[in-house]
Coordinates of C-alpha atoms in Angstrom, one line a residue:
M262 CA 25.7 14.1 -12.5
S263 CA 28.8 13.6 -11.6
W264 CA 30.4 9.9 -11.4
Q265 CA 30.3 7.3 -7.6
P266 CA 30.8 4.7 -6.3
Q267 CA 29.1 1.7 -7.8
Y268 CA 28.9 -0.2 -4.7
R269 CA 27.0 1.1 -2.3
S270 CA 24.9 0.5 1.0
S271 CA 21.0 1.0 0.6
K272 CA 18.3 -1.4 1.2
F273 CA 16.6 0.8 -1.9
R274 CA 19.1 0.6 -3.9
H275 CA 17.3 -3.0 -5.9
V276 CA 13.4 -2.0 -5.7
Y277 CA 11.2 -2.4 -8.6
G278 CA 7.8 -1.3 -10.4
K279 CA 5.7 -3.5 -10.3
A280 CA 2.0 -3.1 -12.6
A281 CA -0.8 -4.3 -11.3
S282 CA -3.2 -6.7 -13.7
K283 CA -5.8 -6.1 -15.6
D284 CA -8.4 -7.5 -13.2
K285 CA -7.1 -5.3 -10.8
C286 CA -6.9 -2.0 -13.3
Y287 CA -9.8 0.3 -13.4
D288 CA -11.5 -0.1 -16.6
C289 CA -13.6 2.2 -19.0
V290 CA -13.2 5.9 -17.2
P291 CA -13.9 8.8 -19.1
I292 CA -10.7 10.9 -17.7
T293 CA -10.1 13.5 -18.5
R294 CA -9.1 15.8 -21.3
N295 CA -8.4 19.2 -20.2
V296 CA -4.6 20.0 -20.4
H297 CA -4.1 22.0 -17.4
D298 CA -1.4 21.4 -15.9
N299 CA -2.6 19.0 -12.6
Q300 CA -2.8 15.5 -11.0
F301 CA -6.3 14.6 -11.3
C302 CA -6.2 12.1 -10.1
T303 CA -6.3 12.0 -6.2
V304 CA -5.9 8.5 -3.8
N305 CA -7.5 7.3 0.0
P306 CA -7.7 4.2 1.5
H307 CA -11.3 3.9 0.5
F308 CA -11.9 6.2 -2.9
I309 CA -10.0 7.1 -5.9
A310 CA -10.9 10.1 -7.4
V311 CA -10.6 10.8 -10.7
V312 CA -11.8 14.7 -13.1
T313 CA -13.6 13.3 -16.0
E314 CA -15.3 14.0 -18.8
C315 CA -18.3 16.0 -17.7
A316 CA -20.7 17.9 -20.8
G317 CA -22.5 21.3 -18.9
G318 CA -20.2 21.7 -16.9
G319 CA -17.6 20.3 -14.1
A320 CA -17.1 16.3 -12.7
F321 CA -15.2 13.6 -11.4
L322 CA -15.1 10.1 -10.7
V323 CA -15.2 8.8 -7.1
I324 CA -14.8 4.9 -7.0
P325 CA -14.5 2.3 -4.0
I326 CA -11.0 0.9 -3.8
H327 CA -11.6 -2.0 -4.2
Q328 CA -14.3 -1.8 -7.4
T329 CA -11.6 -2.7 -10.0
G330 CA -11.7 -4.0 -13.7
K331 CA -14.7 -2.4 -16.1
L332 CA -16.5 0.8 -14.4
D333 CA -20.9 1.1 -15.1
P334 CA -21.0 4.0 -18.3
H335 CA -23.8 5.3 -16.5
Y336 CA -21.5 5.0 -12.8
P337 CA -22.6 8.1 -10.3
K338 CA -20.7 11.2 -10.2
I339 CA -20.0 14.5 -8.2
C340 CA -20.9 17.2 -10.7
G341 CA -22.4 20.7 -8.5
H342 CA -19.4 22.5 -10.4
K343 CA -20.6 25.1 -13.0
G344 CA -16.7 24.9 -15.1
N345 CA -14.7 22.0 -15.5
V346 CA -13.0 20.7 -12.2
L347 CA -9.0 22.0 -12.1
D348 CA -7.9 19.9 -9.1
I349 CA -9.1 17.3 -5.9
K350 CA -8.0 16.6 -3.2
W351 CA -8.9 14.4 0.3
N352 CA -8.6 15.4 3.1
P353 CA -5.8 13.4 4.7
F354 CA -7.8 13.3 8.4
N355 CA -11.4 12.6 7.2
D356 CA -11.2 9.3 4.4
F357 CA -14.9 10.1 3.3
V358 CA -14.2 14.2 2.8
I359 CA -12.8 16.0 -0.4
A360 CA -12.1 18.8 -1.8
S361 CA -12.8 20.8 -5.8
C362 CA -11.9 23.1 -6.9
S363 CA -12.8 24.7 -10.7
E364 CA -13.1 27.0 -13.1
D365 CA -15.9 28.7 -12.2
A366 CA -14.1 30.1 -9.7
T367 CA -15.5 27.9 -6.3
V368 CA -14.1 25.6 -4.1
K369 CA -16.1 23.0 -2.8
I370 CA -16.1 20.7 -0.3
W371 CA -18.0 17.0 -0.4
D372 CA -19.6 14.7 1.4
I373 CA -18.7 10.9 0.3
P374 CA -20.6 8.0 2.0
K375 CA -20.0 5.1 3.3
H376 CA -22.0 2.9 0.9
L377 CA -22.0 2.7 -3.2
L378 CA -23.1 5.7 -4.6
T379 CA -26.7 5.1 -6.2
K380 CA -26.7 9.2 -7.8
N381 CA -25.3 11.6 -8.7
I382 CA -24.0 14.2 -5.8
T383 CA -24.9 18.0 -7.7
T384 CA -25.0 20.1 -4.2
P385 CA -21.9 20.1 -1.8
K386 CA -21.1 20.3 1.9
K387 CA -19.6 23.6 2.0
E388 CA -18.9 26.2 -0.8
L389 CA -15.9 28.8 -0.6
L390 CA -16.4 31.8 -2.5
G391 CA -13.5 34.3 -2.4
H392 CA -11.5 33.9 -5.8
V393 CA -12.4 36.3 -8.4
R394 CA -11.4 34.0 -11.4
R395 CA -10.8 30.4 -12.2
V396 CA -9.1 28.5 -9.0
G397 CA -6.4 26.4 -10.0
L398 CA -4.2 24.2 -7.2
I399 CA -6.1 23.1 -3.5
E400 CA -4.0 21.6 -0.7
W401 CA -5.4 20.8 2.8
H402 CA -3.2 22.0 5.8
P403 CA -0.3 18.4 6.8
T404 CA -1.0 18.6 10.1
A405 CA -4.7 21.0 11.3
N406 CA -7.4 19.9 10.6
N407 CA -10.3 21.5 8.2
I408 CA -7.2 24.1 7.0
L409 CA -8.0 24.9 3.7
F410 CA -5.5 26.5 1.0
S411 CA -6.6 27.5 -1.9
S412 CA -4.6 29.1 -5.5
G413 CA -6.5 31.4 -8.1
Y414 CA -5.7 33.1 -11.5
D415 CA -6.0 35.8 -9.4
Y416 CA -2.9 35.9 -8.1
K417 CA -4.3 35.0 -4.6
I418 CA -3.8 32.0 -2.2
M419 CA -6.9 31.9 0.5
V420 CA -6.1 30.4 3.5
W421 CA -10.2 28.2 4.0
N422 CA -11.0 27.6 8.2
L423 CA -13.5 24.7 7.3
D424 CA -14.8 24.2 10.8
F425 CA -17.8 27.0 10.3
K426 CA -20.7 26.2 9.9
D427 CA -22.4 28.2 6.9
T428 CA -22.9 25.8 4.4
V429 CA -21.4 29.1 2.3
I430 CA -18.1 31.0 3.3
S431 CA -17.2 33.9 1.8
N432 CA -14.1 35.2 3.8
P433 CA -11.3 34.2 4.0
V434 CA -8.9 33.8 7.5
K435 CA -5.9 34.7 5.3
V436 CA -4.8 36.1 1.9
L437 CA -1.6 36.0 0.9
D438 CA -0.7 38.2 -2.3
A439 CA 3.3 38.0 -2.5
H440 CA 2.9 36.3 -5.9
K441 CA 2.7 38.6 -9.4
D442 CA 1.7 35.9 -11.6
V443 CA -0.6 32.5 -11.4
V444 CA 1.5 29.8 -8.5
L445 CA 2.4 26.3 -10.3
S446 CA 3.2 24.5 -7.5
M447 CA 2.3 24.4 -2.9
S448 CA 3.7 22.4 -0.9
F449 CA 4.0 22.1 3.1
N450 CA 7.0 21.9 5.2
T451 CA 5.9 18.9 8.0
D452 CA 4.7 20.8 10.8
G453 CA 2.7 23.0 8.5
S454 CA 4.8 26.2 9.1
L455 CA 6.0 27.1 5.6
L456 CA 5.2 26.9 1.9
A457 CA 7.2 26.8 -0.9
T458 CA 5.5 28.2 -4.4
A459 CA 6.2 27.9 -7.7
C460 CA 5.2 30.8 -10.3
R461 CA 4.8 31.0 -13.3
D462 CA 7.2 34.1 -13.1
R463 CA 10.3 31.5 -12.4
K464 CA 10.5 31.9 -8.7
I465 CA 10.4 29.9 -6.1
R466 CA 8.3 31.5 -2.2
L467 CA 9.1 30.3 1.2
I468 CA 6.4 32.0 2.7
D469 CA 5.1 32.3 6.6
P470 CA 1.7 31.6 5.2
R471 CA -0.6 32.7 8.5
A472 CA 1.8 36.0 8.5
G473 CA 1.7 36.3 5.0
T474 CA 5.4 37.3 4.9
V475 CA 7.8 35.5 2.5
V476 CA 10.7 34.7 4.1
Q477 CA 12.8 33.4 1.3
E478 CA 12.6 33.8 -2.3
A479 CA 14.9 32.6 -5.3
T480 CA 16.0 34.4 -8.5
Y481 CA 17.5 31.8 -9.9
K482 CA 17.2 33.1 -13.3
S483 CA 18.6 29.7 -15.2
H484 CA 16.1 27.4 -14.0
R485 CA 12.0 27.8 -15.0
V486 CA 10.5 25.6 -12.0
H487 CA 7.1 24.2 -12.5
K488 CA 6.4 22.0 -9.0
V489 CA 8.4 22.6 -6.2
L490 CA 7.9 20.0 -3.6
F491 CA 9.4 19.8 0.2
L492 CA 11.5 17.6 1.5
G493 CA 10.1 16.4 4.8
N494 CA 13.2 17.6 7.5
M495 CA 15.3 17.8 6.0
K496 CA 15.2 21.6 5.0
K497 CA 15.3 21.1 1.8
L498 CA 13.4 22.2 -1.3
F499 CA 13.1 19.5 -4.7
S500 CA 12.1 21.5 -7.5
T501 CA 11.3 20.0 -11.4
G502 CA 11.6 22.8 -14.4
T503 CA 13.3 23.8 -17.4
S504 CA 16.4 25.4 -18.7
R505 CA 17.1 27.4 -21.2
W506 CA 17.8 25.0 -23.9
N507 CA 14.5 24.0 -22.9
N508 CA 15.5 20.2 -21.4
R509 CA 13.3 18.7 -18.5
Q510 CA 15.8 20.2 -15.5
I511 CA 15.7 18.8 -12.7
A512 CA 16.7 21.0 -8.8
L513 CA 17.6 21.1 -5.0
W514 CA 17.5 24.0 -3.0
D515 CA 18.4 24.5 0.5
Q516 CA 15.8 25.7 2.7
N517 CA 18.0 28.4 4.2
D518 CA 19.2 29.9 1.1
L519 CA 17.0 29.7 -2.5
S520 CA 20.0 32.2 -3.6
V521 CA 21.6 29.2 -6.1
P522 CA 20.8 25.3 -6.1
L523 CA 22.7 23.0 -4.4
L524 CA 22.2 20.8 -7.8
E525 CA 21.1 20.6 -10.7
E526 CA 20.1 18.3 -13.7
D527 CA 18.9 18.2 -16.6
L528 CA 17.1 14.9 -18.1
D529 CA 15.8 14.5 -21.4
G530 CA 14.1 17.3 -24.0
S531 CA 10.9 15.7 -23.2
S532 CA 8.4 18.7 -23.4
G533 CA 6.0 17.2 -20.5
L534 CA 6.0 18.5 -16.8
L535 CA 7.6 16.5 -14.0
F536 CA 5.8 15.6 -11.3
P537 CA 7.7 15.3 -7.9
F538 CA 6.6 12.7 -5.2
Y539 CA 8.9 12.8 -1.4
D540 CA 8.6 10.0 1.0
S541 CA 9.8 11.1 3.7
D542 CA 9.9 7.5 5.6
T543 CA 12.4 6.3 2.4
H544 CA 13.6 9.1 1.9
M545 CA 13.1 8.4 -1.9
L546 CA 12.3 10.8 -4.4
Y547 CA 10.1 9.7 -7.3
V548 CA 9.7 11.6 -10.3
V549 CA 6.7 11.2 -13.0
G550 CA 6.7 12.0 -16.7
K551 CA 3.3 13.6 -17.9
G552 CA 3.2 12.5 -21.3
D553 CA 5.5 9.7 -20.4
G554 CA 6.1 6.2 -19.3
N555 CA 8.8 6.4 -17.1
I556 CA 8.4 6.8 -13.1
R557 CA 12.8 7.9 -12.5
Y558 CA 13.2 7.9 -8.7
Y559 CA 16.3 8.3 -6.2
E560 CA 17.2 8.1 -2.4
I561 CA 18.2 11.5 -0.8
S562 CA 20.8 12.0 2.0
P563 CA 21.5 14.7 4.1
E564 CA 25.7 15.5 2.9
K565 CA 26.4 15.6 -0.6
P566 CA 25.9 13.8 -3.0
Y567 CA 22.7 14.7 -1.7
L568 CA 21.0 13.0 -4.6
T569 CA 21.5 9.4 -5.3
Y570 CA 20.2 7.9 -9.1
L571 CA 18.6 4.2 -8.2
M572 CA 16.6 3.4 -11.3
E573 CA 13.7 3.8 -13.0
Y574 CA 10.2 2.2 -14.5
R575 CA 9.2 2.4 -17.5
S576 CA 6.0 1.8 -20.1
H577 CA 4.7 2.5 -23.6
L578 CA 2.1 3.8 -22.1
P579 CA 1.7 7.6 -21.4
Q580 CA 0.1 8.7 -18.3
K581 CA -1.4 12.1 -17.7
G582 CA -1.8 12.2 -14.6
I583 CA -0.9 10.7 -11.3
G584 CA -2.5 9.7 -7.9
V585 CA -0.8 8.2 -4.8
M586 CA -1.8 5.9 -1.5
P587 CA -1.2 7.0 1.7
K588 CA 1.7 4.9 3.0
R589 CA -1.1 4.0 5.8
G590 CA -3.1 1.9 1.9
L591 CA -0.3 0.0 0.8
D592 CA 0.6 -3.5 1.0
V593 CA 3.0 -4.6 3.4
S594 CA 3.1 -8.1 3.5
A595 CA 4.0 -7.6 0.2
C596 CA 7.3 -5.2 1.1
E597 CA 5.1 -2.1 -0.9
I598 CA 6.3 0.7 0.1
F599 CA 4.6 3.2 -2.2
R600 CA 2.1 3.0 -4.9
F601 CA 1.6 5.1 -7.7
Y602 CA -1.8 5.1 -10.0
K603 CA -1.3 5.8 -13.4
L604 CA -4.4 7.3 -15.9
I605 CA -3.9 6.4 -19.0
P606 CA -6.4 8.3 -21.5
A607 CA -5.5 6.6 -24.8
K608 CA -7.4 3.3 -22.8
S609 CA -9.9 4.7 -20.4
L610 CA -7.4 2.6 -18.4
I611 CA -6.5 3.5 -14.6
E612 CA -2.7 1.2 -13.9
P613 CA -2.0 0.8 -9.8
I614 CA 1.8 0.6 -10.4
S615 CA 3.4 -0.7 -7.1
M616 CA 6.9 0.4 -5.5
I617 CA 8.1 -3.4 -4.5
V618 CA 11.4 -4.3 -1.6
P619 CA 12.9 -7.6 -2.7
R620 CA 12.8 -9.7 0.1
R621 CA 12.4 -13.2 1.0
S622 CA 10.9 -12.7 4.2
E623 CA 7.6 -12.6 4.7
S624 CA 7.0 -11.4 8.5
Y625 CA 6.9 -7.9 8.4
Q626 CA 10.2 -5.7 7.8
E627 CA 10.2 -2.6 10.5
D628 CA 13.3 -1.4 8.4
I629 CA 11.4 -0.7 6.0
Y630 CA 8.5 1.2 7.5
P631 CA 9.8 2.9 10.2
L632 CA 6.2 4.9 11.9
T633 CA 4.7 6.5 9.3
T634 CA 2.2 10.2 10.0
G635 CA -1.1 8.3 10.5
A636 CA -5.0 9.6 10.5
Q637 CA -5.8 12.1 13.2
P638 CA -5.1 15.5 13.5
A639 CA -2.1 17.0 15.1
L640 CA -4.2 20.4 16.0
T641 CA -6.8 22.0 15.5
A642 CA -7.9 24.6 13.5
Q643 CA -7.7 27.5 15.9
E644 CA -5.1 26.0 17.5
W645 CA -3.2 26.3 14.8
L646 CA -4.4 30.2 13.2
S647 CA -3.5 30.6 16.3
G648 CA 0.4 30.6 16.1
V649 CA 0.6 26.4 17.6
N650 CA 3.0 24.1 15.2
K651 CA 3.3 20.6 15.9
G652 CA 4.3 17.2 13.7
P653 CA 2.1 15.2 12.4
L654 CA 1.4 12.3 14.9
L655 CA 2.6 9.1 13.7
V656 CA 1.2 5.2 13.6
S657 CA 2.8 1.8 12.9
L658 CA 2.1 -0.1 9.6
R659 CA 2.5 -3.8 12.0
P660 CA -0.7 -5.4 10.9
G661 CA -2.9 -5.9 14.5
S662 CA -0.8 -2.9 15.7
G663 CA -3.4 -0.6 16.0
T664 CA -3.5 3.0 15.4
V665 CA -1.2 4.6 17.7
N666 CA -0.9 8.4 18.1
S667 CA 3.0 9.0 18.0
L668 CA 4.2 12.0 19.8
P669 CA 4.6 14.7 17.0
R670 CA 7.5 14.8 14.4
F671 CA 9.4 18.3 16.3
L672 CA 7.6 19.1 19.3
E673 CA 9.8 17.4 22.4
P674 CA 7.2 17.3 25.9
E675 CA 8.4 19.3 29.1
P676 CA 11.0 16.6 30.9
A677 CA 9.6 18.0 34.6
D678 CA 6.0 16.6 32.9
L679 CA 7.9 13.5 32.2
S680 CA 9.6 13.4 35.2
Q681 CA 7.1 13.4 37.2
H682 CA 4.5 10.9 35.4
Q683 CA 7.4 8.4 35.4
D684 CA 8.2 9.6 39.2
W685 CA 4.0 9.6 40.0
A686 CA 4.9 5.5 37.9
G687 CA 8.0 4.6 40.3
E688 CA 5.5 6.1 43.3
M689 CA 2.5 3.6 42.1
L690 CA 4.8 0.5 41.4
S691 CA 6.7 0.7 45.1
E692 CA 3.1 1.1 45.8
E693 CA 2.0 -2.4 44.7
M694 CA 5.4 -3.7 45.3
E695 CA 5.0 -3.0 49.8
D696 CA 1.9 -4.3 49.6
L697 CA 2.7 -8.0 48.9
S698 CA 3.7 -9.6 52.5
E699 CA 7.1 -11.1 53.2
A700 CA 5.4 -14.7 53.5
E701 CA 4.8 -14.5 49.4
V702 CA 7.8 -13.1 47.9
S703 CA 9.6 -15.3 50.1
R704 CA 7.2 -18.4 48.9
K705 CA 7.4 -17.3 45.1
H706 CA 11.8 -17.3 45.7
L707 CA 11.7 -21.0 46.7
K708 CA 8.8 -21.3 43.4
V709 CA 11.9 -19.8 41.2
E710 CA 14.8 -21.8 43.0
E711 CA 12.5 -25.0 42.5
K712 CA 11.7 -24.4 38.2
L713 CA 16.3 -23.2 37.9
P714 CA 18.2 -26.9 37.3
D715 CA 21.5 -26.8 37.4
H716 CA 24.1 -25.1 35.9
K717 CA 24.5 -27.7 33.4
Q718 CA 21.4 -28.1 32.5
M719 CA 21.7 -25.3 31.7
C720 CA 23.7 -25.0 28.5
I721 CA 21.9 -25.4 26.3
S722 CA 22.2 -23.8 22.2
N723 CA 19.7 -25.3 19.8
G724 CA 17.8 -27.9 21.8
F725 CA 21.6 -29.6 22.4
D726 CA 22.8 -30.3 26.1
V727 CA 27.1 -29.3 24.8
F728 CA 27.6 -31.4 27.9
E729 CA 26.3 -34.6 27.0
C730 CA 26.4 -33.8 23.3
P731 CA 29.5 -34.5 21.5
P732 CA 30.8 -31.5 18.8
P733 CA 29.7 -32.3 14.9
K734 CA 32.1 -34.7 13.7
T735 CA 30.5 -34.9 9.7
E736 CA 30.7 -31.7 7.3
N737 CA 27.3 -32.7 7.9
E738 CA 26.4 -32.5 11.4
L739 CA 28.1 -28.8 11.2
L740 CA 26.1 -28.1 8.5
Q741 CA 22.8 -29.0 10.4
M742 CA 23.4 -27.3 13.7
F743 CA 24.8 -24.2 12.1
Y744 CA 21.0 -23.9 10.1
R745 CA 19.4 -24.8 13.5
Q746 CA 21.4 -21.5 15.0
Q747 CA 20.5 -19.3 12.5
E748 CA 17.1 -20.4 12.2
E749 CA 17.4 -19.5 16.6
I750 CA 19.2 -16.5 15.6
R751 CA 16.8 -15.2 12.7
R752 CA 13.7 -16.3 15.3
L753 CA 14.9 -14.4 18.3
R754 CA 15.0 -12.0 15.6
E755 CA 12.0 -11.7 16.0
L756 CA 10.8 -11.9 19.4
V757 CA 13.2 -8.8 20.2
N758 CA 11.4 -6.8 17.2
Q759 CA 8.0 -7.1 18.6
R760 CA 9.7 -6.3 21.7
D761 CA 10.6 -3.2 20.9
V762 CA 7.5 -2.5 19.0
Q763 CA 5.9 -2.7 21.6
I764 CA 8.3 -0.4 23.8
K765 CA 7.8 2.0 21.6
Q766 CA 4.0 2.2 21.8
L767 CA 4.4 1.6 25.6
Q768 CA 6.5 5.3 25.1
L769 CA 4.6 6.7 22.6
E770 CA 0.6 6.4 24.4
L771 CA 3.4 8.0 27.4
R772 CA 4.4 10.9 25.8
N773 CA 1.0 11.8 24.0
F774 CA -0.3 12.1 28.0
C775 CA 2.1 13.8 28.8
T776 CA 1.1 15.9 26.0
N777 CA -2.1 15.9 27.1
T778 CA -1.8 16.8 30.5
G779 CA 0.1 19.7 29.3
R780 CA -2.3 21.6 27.1
Y781 CA -5.0 21.5 29.6

């Protein structure tokens, strides 16, 4: 990479990785020995699911997120597949529904009970039959409810609508057959209107998932792609793969022009796969190497140099797979901005790794926790299939703020509706003001005047009357006043931040109200 200035303004420049203590890890977990190039782990705020070894078919474990320590060797499994489980994914809008795919060419949807598992679960909620060869990848749609994508070794990507009441679904709503080889990776843009795929034929394709047409196709032969990832709303793609000399390589692409990458960089000569993860809230990119213990992280910018290296978390224990906790499950009091769950089969261990921004203050840090994707769908399955696009509904991570649905990222309410709503609110406010009698208004005015002191008495700063208290004469008095002013400034900033959050929440509720009324 080209040389960059040593000093760079970034609040994430000093982010560091912190591994959990042994008592907060998951021990004695029989992690799968399958060599398939997948993560084998998926996490949500309630459970961690990991593919495990099982005789006579495929299985995976679902462990409550707070049940750390040694795992019972007879702990119940989800074991309804007839072949090895290749991929598992939690439903982003229901923490108790998980999808799995297997070498038996099926995709199954499972309901996980809220109480502790007491016996093996062998009967799925739904079974999706359509692929003729093993299914290697599954992905949930990021904004539409109950839309699932599956990719198999029959070179097809199938789109499933799970709103059907049938237990066995044999007909997908759409089949994408634009690939001539096995699909290695799938990634959606923010509103789910585009699907990026990496194929074994070394091409990156940008597909309209509803029309089934290829919008863009990369034919750049110097980069053999393995994984591809949409970088939020930056209109860029990030890919990992290998170079012509079999060095591990990363590349950055313009979404509108896939002919030549914007950036291309060799990392090392290892043979393990690289898994990319992007945090659209902080614009940080994490690259995790399979078979080694390193996690590299970068910061993405819309202008050159696009990719800025920050730091690298290193460990002597290699990882076979990795899971990622959604933002709504992080510990904001510890300034945690990302959390990995590292699969270590050599020790039968799952180790959480927290990425932390070092801050001295224990208060909520709003600058590193903007509104993030919540657990509510923005669209129904039928709305998305009919052509509607909406960004995800956003929530605040501030403790006690609750789940406040926000306006989708790329959806703007109609100005007419918003102005009508504002006019209606203004009319209601004026009517209420007219209802107050003149006597009550004058009485309140008199009370306010009685409470107001003279100008001389109001000139108080940090508890000192500037007219009565003389200016500091010694350095010690000056420092005391300075520290008290700093404390007052800090308190006022926190108060302003709280008011800003309340204003944002009210604005989001107003916009959602306008959107819902406009829809119906």
